[in-house]
Structure formats: structure tokens, C-alpha cells
C-alpha positions as a LaTeX table, in Angstrom:
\begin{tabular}{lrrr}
\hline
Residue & $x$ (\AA) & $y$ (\AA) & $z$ (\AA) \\
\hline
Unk1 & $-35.82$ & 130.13 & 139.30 \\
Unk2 & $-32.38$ & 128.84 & 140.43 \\
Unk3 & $-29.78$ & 126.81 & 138.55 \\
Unk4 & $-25.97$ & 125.50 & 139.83 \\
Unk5 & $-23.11$ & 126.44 & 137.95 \\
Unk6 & $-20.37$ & 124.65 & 139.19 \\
Unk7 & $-22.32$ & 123.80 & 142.55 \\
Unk8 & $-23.08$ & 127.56 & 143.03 \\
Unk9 & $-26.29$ & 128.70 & 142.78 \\
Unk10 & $-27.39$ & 131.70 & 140.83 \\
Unk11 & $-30.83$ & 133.45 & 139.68 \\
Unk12 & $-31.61$ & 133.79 & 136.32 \\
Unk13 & $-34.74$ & 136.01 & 136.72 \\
Unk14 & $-34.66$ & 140.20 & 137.60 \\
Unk15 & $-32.38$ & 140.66 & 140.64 \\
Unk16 & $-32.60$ & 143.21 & 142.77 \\
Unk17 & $-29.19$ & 145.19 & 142.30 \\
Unk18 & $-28.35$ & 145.45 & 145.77 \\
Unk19 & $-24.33$ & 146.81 & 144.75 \\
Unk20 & $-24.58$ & 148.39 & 141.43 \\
Unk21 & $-23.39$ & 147.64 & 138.56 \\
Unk22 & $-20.27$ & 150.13 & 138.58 \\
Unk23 & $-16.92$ & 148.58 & 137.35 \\
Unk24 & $-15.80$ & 146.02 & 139.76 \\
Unk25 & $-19.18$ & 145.14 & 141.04 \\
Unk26 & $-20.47$ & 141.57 & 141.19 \\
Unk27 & $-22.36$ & 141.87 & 137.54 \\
Unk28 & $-19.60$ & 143.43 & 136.14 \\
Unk29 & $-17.20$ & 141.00 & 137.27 \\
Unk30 & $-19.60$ & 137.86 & 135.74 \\
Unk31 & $-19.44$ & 139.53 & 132.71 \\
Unk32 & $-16.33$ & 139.99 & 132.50 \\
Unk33 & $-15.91$ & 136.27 & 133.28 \\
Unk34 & $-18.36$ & 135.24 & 130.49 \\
Unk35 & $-16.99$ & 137.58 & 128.00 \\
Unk36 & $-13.18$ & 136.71 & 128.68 \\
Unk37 & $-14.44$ & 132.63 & 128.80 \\
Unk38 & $-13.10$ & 132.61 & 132.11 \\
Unk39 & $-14.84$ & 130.01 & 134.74 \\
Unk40 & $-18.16$ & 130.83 & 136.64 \\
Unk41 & $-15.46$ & 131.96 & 139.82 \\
Unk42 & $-18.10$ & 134.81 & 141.75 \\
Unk43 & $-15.74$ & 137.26 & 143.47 \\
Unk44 & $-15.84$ & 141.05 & 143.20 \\
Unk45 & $-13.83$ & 144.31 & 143.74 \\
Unk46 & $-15.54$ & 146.85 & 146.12 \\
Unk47 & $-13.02$ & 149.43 & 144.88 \\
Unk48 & $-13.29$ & 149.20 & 141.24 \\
Unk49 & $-11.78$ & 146.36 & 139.35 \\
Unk50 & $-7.80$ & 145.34 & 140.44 \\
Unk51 & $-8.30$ & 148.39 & 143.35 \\
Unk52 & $-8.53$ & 147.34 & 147.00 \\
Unk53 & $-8.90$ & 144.08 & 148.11 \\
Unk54 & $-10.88$ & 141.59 & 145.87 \\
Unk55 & $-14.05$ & 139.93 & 147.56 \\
Unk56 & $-13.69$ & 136.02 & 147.15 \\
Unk57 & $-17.06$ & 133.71 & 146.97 \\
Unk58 & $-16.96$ & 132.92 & 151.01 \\
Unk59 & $-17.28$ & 136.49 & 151.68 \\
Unk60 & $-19.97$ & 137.29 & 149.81 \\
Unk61 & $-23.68$ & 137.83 & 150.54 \\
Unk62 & $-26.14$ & 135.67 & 148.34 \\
Unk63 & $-27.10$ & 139.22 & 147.09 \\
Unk64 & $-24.08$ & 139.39 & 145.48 \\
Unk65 & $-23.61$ & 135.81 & 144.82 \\
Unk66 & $-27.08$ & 136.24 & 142.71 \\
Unk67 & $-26.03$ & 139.36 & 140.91 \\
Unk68 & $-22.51$ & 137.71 & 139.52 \\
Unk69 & $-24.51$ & 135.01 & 138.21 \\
Unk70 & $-26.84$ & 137.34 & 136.86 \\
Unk71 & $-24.03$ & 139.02 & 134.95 \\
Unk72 & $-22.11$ & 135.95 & 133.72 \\
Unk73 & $-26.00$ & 134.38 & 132.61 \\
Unk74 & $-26.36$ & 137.53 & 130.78 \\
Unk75 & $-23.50$ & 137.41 & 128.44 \\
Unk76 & $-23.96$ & 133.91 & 127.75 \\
Unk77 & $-26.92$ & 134.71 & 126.39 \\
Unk78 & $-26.15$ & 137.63 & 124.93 \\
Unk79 & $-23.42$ & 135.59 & 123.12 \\
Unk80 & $-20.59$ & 138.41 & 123.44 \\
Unk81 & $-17.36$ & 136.94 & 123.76 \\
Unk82 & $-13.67$ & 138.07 & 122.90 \\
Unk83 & $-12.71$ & 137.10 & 119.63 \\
Unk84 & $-9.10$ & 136.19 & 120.30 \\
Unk85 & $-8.05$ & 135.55 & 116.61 \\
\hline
\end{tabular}
């Protein structure tokens, strides 16, 4: 099943993780996102989060389009956000 999140679609059933899930990877990074309460923004690092070059939403495959949704979807449900007081 499909939703849009700021007129990008993601997949909110199992997902084939076609990158991993490694630091930097396209779940990790929509975590991250989620957690931090930073906007649904799918990008990625190839190299490990801040390494390399960082993989912006018009280069990415819908693979990994699906699996940073997946990981931002996931903390929202899970609730787990940074308690900044």
C-alpha cells in the first residue's frame, strides 16, 4: 500500500532492503529524520553518514526512495523522538 508524504511516495508494508540498513543508508537516514523531527527530505549517504557525497531524492532509485520512507514510517510509529528539553 502506498501513501504521499509531501508528494513523495513511500511503502508502508515489508520492503525489500535492496541497500542495507548500515549507517548512512536510506532507512537509516528516515530515521534519523523522524527521530530528529526533521522533514520527510529522502536522500542518503553511500559512504556512511556525512562521508562521501550525499545522494539527493532525484538520484535515487524508487528502491531506495521506498526504504527511506520505510525508515521515517517506522519511527513515527514507533514514537521515538529526541527529547530536546
Amino acid at each position: 500500500m502506498f501513501r504521499t508524504v509531501h508528494n513523495v511516495p513511500y511503502h508502508y508494508t515489508i520492503v525489500t532492503d535492496m541497500v542495507g540498513r548500515q549507517h548512512g543508508s536510506p532507512y537509516d537516514r528516515g530515521g534519523a529524520d523522524s527521530y530528529y523531527r526533521r522533514p520527510y527530505d529522502p536522500h542518503w549517504w553511500p559512504e556512511g553518514t556525512q562521508k562521501g557525497t550525499r545522494v539527493e531524492l532525484h538520484d535515487m532509485s524508487v528502491e531506495e526512495i521506498l526504504e527511506y520512507g520505510r525508515g521515517f514510517k517506522d519511527n513515527e510509529d514507533r514514537q521515538d523522538f529526541k527529547d530536546w528539553g
